[in-house]
Short mmCIF file of C-alpha atoms in Angstrom, two decimals:
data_model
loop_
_atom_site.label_atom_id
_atom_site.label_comp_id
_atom_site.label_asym_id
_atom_site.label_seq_id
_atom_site.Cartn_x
_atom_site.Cartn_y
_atom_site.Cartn_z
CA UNK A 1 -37.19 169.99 58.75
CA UNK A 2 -36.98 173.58 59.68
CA UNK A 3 -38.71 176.61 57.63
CA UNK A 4 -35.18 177.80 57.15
CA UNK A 5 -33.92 174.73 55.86
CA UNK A 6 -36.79 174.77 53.06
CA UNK A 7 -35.30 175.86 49.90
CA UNK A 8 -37.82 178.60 48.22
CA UNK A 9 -39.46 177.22 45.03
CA UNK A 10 -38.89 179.78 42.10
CA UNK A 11 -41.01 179.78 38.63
CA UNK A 12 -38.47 178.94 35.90
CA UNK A 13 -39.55 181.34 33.09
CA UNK A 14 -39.02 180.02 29.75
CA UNK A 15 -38.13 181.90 26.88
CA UNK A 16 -40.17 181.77 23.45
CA UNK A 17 -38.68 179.00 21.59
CA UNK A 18 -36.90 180.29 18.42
CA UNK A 19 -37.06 178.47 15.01
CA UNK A 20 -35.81 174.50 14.95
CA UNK A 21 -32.62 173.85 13.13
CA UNK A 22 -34.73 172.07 10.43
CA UNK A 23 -36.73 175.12 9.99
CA UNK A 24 -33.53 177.02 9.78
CA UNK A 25 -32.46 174.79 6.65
CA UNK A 26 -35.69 174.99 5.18
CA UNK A 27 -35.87 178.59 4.75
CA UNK A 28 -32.68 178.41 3.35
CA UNK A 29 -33.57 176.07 0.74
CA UNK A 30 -36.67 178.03 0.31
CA UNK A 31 -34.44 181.05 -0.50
CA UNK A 32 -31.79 179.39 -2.15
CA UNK A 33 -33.97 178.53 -4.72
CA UNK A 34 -35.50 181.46 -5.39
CA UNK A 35 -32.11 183.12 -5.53
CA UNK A 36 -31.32 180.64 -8.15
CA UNK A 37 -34.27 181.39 -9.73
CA UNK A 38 -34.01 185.39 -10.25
CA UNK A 39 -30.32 184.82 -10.97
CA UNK A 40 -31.16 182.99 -14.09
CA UNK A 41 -33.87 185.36 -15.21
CA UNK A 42 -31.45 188.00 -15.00
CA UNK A 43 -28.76 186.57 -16.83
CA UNK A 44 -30.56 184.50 -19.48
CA UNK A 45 -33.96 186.13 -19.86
CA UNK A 46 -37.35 185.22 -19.90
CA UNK A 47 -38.04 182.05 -21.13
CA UNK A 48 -34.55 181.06 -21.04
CA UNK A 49 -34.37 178.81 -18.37
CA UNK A 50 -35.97 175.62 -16.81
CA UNK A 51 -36.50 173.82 -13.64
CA UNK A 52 -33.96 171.68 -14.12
CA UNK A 53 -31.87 174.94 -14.34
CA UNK A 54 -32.64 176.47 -10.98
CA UNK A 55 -32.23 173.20 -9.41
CA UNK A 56 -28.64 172.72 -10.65
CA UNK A 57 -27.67 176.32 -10.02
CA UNK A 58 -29.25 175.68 -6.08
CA UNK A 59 -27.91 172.50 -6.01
CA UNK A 60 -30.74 170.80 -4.98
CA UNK A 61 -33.13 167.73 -6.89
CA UNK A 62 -36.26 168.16 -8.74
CA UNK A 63 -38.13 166.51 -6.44
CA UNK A 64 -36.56 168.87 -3.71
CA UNK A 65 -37.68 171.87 -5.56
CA UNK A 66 -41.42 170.57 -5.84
CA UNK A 67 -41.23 170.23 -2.75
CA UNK A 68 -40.75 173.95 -2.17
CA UNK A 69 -42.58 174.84 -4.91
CA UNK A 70 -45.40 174.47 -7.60
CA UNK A 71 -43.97 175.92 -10.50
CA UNK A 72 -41.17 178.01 -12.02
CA UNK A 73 -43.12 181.16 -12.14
CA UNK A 74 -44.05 179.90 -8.17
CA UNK A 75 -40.19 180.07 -7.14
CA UNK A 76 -40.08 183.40 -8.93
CA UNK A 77 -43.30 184.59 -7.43
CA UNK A 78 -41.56 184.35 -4.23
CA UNK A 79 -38.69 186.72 -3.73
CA UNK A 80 -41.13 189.52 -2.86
CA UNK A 81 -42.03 187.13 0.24
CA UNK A 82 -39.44 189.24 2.36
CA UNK A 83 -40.78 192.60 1.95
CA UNK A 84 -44.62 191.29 2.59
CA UNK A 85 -43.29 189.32 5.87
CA UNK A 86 -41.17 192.29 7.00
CA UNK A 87 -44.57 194.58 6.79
CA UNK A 88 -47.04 192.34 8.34
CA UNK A 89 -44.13 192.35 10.94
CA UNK A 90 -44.47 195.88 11.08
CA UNK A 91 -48.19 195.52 11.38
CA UNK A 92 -48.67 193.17 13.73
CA UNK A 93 -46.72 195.21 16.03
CA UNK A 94 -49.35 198.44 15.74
CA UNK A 95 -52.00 198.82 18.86
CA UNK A 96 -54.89 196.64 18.37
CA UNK A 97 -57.26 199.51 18.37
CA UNK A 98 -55.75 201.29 15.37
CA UNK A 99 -57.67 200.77 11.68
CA UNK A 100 -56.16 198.07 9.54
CA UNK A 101 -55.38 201.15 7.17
CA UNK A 102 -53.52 202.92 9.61
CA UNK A 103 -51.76 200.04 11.28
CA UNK A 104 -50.62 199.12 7.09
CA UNK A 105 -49.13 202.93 6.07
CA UNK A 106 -47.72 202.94 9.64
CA UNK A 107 -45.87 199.61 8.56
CA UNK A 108 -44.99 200.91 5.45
CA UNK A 109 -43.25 204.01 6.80
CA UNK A 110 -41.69 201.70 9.37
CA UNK A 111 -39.98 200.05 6.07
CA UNK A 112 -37.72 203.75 5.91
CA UNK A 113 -35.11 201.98 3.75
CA UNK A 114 -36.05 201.77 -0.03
CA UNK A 115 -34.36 198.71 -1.02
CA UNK A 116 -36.69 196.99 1.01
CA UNK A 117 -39.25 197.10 -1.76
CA UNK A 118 -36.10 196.15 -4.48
CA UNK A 119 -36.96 192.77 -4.81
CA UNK A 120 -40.67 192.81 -5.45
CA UNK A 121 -39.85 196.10 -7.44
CA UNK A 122 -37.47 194.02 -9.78
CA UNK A 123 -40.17 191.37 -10.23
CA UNK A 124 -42.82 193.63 -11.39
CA UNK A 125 -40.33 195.18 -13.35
CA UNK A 126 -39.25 192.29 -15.79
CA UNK A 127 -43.24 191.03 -15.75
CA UNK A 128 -43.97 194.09 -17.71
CA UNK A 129 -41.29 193.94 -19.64
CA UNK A 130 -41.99 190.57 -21.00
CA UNK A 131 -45.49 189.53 -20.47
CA UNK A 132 -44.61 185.98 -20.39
CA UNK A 133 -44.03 186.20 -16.76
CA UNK A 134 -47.52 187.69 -15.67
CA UNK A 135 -48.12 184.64 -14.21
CA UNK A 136 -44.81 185.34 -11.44
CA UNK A 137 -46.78 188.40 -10.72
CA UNK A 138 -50.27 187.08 -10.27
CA UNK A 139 -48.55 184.40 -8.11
CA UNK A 140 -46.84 187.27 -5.89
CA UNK A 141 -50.37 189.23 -5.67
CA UNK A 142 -51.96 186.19 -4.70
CA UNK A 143 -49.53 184.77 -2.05
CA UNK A 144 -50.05 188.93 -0.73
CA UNK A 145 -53.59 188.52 -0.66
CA UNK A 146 -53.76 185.46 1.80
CA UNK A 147 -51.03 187.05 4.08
CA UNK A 148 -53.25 189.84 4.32
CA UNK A 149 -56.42 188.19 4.69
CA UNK A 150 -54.99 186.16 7.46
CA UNK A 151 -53.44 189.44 9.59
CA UNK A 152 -56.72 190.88 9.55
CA UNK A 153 -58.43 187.89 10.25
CA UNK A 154 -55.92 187.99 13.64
CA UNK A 155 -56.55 191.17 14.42
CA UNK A 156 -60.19 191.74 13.77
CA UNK A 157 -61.05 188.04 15.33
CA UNK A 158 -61.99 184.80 13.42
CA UNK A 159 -66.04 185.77 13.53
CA UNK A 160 -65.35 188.23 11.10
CA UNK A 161 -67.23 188.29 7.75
CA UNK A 162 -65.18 187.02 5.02
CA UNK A 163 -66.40 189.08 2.17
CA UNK A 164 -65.33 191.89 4.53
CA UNK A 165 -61.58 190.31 4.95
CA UNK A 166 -61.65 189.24 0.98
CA UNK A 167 -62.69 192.91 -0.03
CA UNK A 168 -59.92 194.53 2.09
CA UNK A 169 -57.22 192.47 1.14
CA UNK A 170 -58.72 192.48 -2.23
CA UNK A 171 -58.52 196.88 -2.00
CA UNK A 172 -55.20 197.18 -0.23
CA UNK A 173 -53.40 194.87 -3.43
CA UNK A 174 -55.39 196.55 -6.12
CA UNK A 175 -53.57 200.37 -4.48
CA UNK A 176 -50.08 198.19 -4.45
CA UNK A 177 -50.66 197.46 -8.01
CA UNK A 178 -51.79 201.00 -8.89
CA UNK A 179 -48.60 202.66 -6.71
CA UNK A 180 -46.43 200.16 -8.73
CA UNK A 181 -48.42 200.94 -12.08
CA UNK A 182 -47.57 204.62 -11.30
CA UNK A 183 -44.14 204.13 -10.71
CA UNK A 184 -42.98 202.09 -13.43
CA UNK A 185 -44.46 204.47 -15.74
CA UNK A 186 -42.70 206.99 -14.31
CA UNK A 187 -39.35 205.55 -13.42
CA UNK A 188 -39.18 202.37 -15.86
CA UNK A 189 -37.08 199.40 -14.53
CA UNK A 190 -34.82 202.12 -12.29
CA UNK A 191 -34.11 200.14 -9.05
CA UNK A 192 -31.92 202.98 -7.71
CA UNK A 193 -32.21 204.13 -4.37
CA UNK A 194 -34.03 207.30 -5.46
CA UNK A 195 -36.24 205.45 -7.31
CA UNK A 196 -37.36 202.83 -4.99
CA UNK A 197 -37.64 205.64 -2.46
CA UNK A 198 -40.59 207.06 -4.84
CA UNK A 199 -41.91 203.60 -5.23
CA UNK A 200 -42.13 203.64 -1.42
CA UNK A 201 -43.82 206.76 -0.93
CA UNK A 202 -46.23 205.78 -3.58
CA UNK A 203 -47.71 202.92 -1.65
CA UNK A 204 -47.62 204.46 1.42
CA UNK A 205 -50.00 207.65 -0.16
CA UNK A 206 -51.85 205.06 -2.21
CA UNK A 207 -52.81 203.21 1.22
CA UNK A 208 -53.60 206.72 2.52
CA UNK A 209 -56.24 207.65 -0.60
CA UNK A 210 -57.73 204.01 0.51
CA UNK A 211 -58.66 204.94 3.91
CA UNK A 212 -60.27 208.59 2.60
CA UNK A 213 -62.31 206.79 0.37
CA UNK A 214 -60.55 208.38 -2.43
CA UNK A 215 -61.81 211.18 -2.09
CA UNK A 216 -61.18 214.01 -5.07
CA UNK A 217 -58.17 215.31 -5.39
CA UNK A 218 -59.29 218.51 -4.69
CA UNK A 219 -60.40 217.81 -1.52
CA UNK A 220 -57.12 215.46 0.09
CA UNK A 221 -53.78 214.95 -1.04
CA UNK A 222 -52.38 211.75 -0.91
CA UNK A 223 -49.76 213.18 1.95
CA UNK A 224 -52.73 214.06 3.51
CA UNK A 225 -54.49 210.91 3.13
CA UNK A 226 -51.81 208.92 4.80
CA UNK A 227 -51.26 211.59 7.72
CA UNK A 228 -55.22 212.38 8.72
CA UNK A 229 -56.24 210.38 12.07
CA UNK A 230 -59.69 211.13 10.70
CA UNK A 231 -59.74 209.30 7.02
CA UNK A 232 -60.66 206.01 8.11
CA UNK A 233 -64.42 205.16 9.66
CA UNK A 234 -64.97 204.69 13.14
CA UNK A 235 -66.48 201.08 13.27
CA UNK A 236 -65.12 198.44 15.21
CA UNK A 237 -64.43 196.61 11.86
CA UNK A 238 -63.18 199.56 9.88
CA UNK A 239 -60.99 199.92 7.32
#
């Protein structure tokens, strides 16, 4: 055998495998019964409704909705997955030496349309109107909490301290509860475009008094706050 005659030998490059066809259909379960969910919240109320309810309306079985899910207030709880996933999306993509501060108003702003926040908007919007459903809510803030704890954990390393991850994702959720606090008061159950746009804006600035160290507000403005490259600390750890 000749050199010629030897065929070269080329590096097949494979690309990233995308999700499985059963993942596929069991996000879309996963969705279809939250859908179901919300739908019958809105149209019957609080209260209203049961599991038996949201399964019939998804058309899936009881058992296939524990599967999916602990509770009612669990399936609930989870249509403000999107807009958490789509941040830490956003996040994730920021340079690794960035603070986790930055990197989080950078993927807020990145969010630029306002009905991204509708659905977790609408959620916190009929728990205050009907305290019933608190539990939805804590269920949301908690589900936020580990997704946060477990992006920082990624980008800081798995040696890091765990009161320090707990205590951040503990500080960015209480600011998300205050921007929402401040918004509801302000706009009331309003999921308009305009409104959700000031919604928006609020969590971005309430990230931004977070990594000044709320300072007074005589000293930064919130648009400040979440424009500065010098609010956050300069540790390799930092905020």
């Amino acid at each position: 055998m000749t050199p010629d005659s030897i065929e070269p030998i080329t590096a097949e490059v494979s690309e990233p495998a995308g999700p499985s066809r059963r993942e596929l259909n069991k996000a879309a379960t996963r969705a279809s019964i939250a859908t179901a969910a919300l739908d019958l919240l809105r149209s019957n109320g609080p209260g209203n409704f049961t599991v038996e309810d949201i399964t019939a309306s998804a058309g899936v079985s009881r058992r296939t909705f524990f599967n999916y899910f602990a509770s009612l207030e669990a399936a609930l709880a989870s249509v403000a997955d999107g807009f958490m996933d789509r941040a830490l999306e956003q996040f994730r993509l920021r340079p690794a030496e960035e603070s986790i501060l930055e990197s989080a108003q950078a993927a807020l702003m990145a969010l630029a349309d306002p009905m991204s926040v509708a659905p977790m908007a609408e959620l916190f919007s009929l728990t205050q109107e009907n305290r019933s459903l608190a539990r939805s809510e804590l269920e949301a803030w908690e589900h936020c909490t580990g997704q946060i704890i477990d992006a920082a954990r990624s980008r800081l390393g798995s040696d890091t301290s765990e009161l320090y991850l707990h205590a951040l994702a503990g500080s960015v959720i209480s600011c998300g509860k205050a921007a929402m606090t401040v918004w509801f008061a302000e706009r009331g159950p309003d999921l308009s475009p305009d409104s959700l746009e000031v919604l928006r804006q609020h969590l971005i600035d309430a990230m931004g008094l977070l990594g000044a160290g709320f300072a007074p507000s005589s000293e930064v403005t919130p648009e400040a706050a979440s424009t500065s490259p010098a609010a956050s600390p300069t540790s390799t750890d930092r905020f």
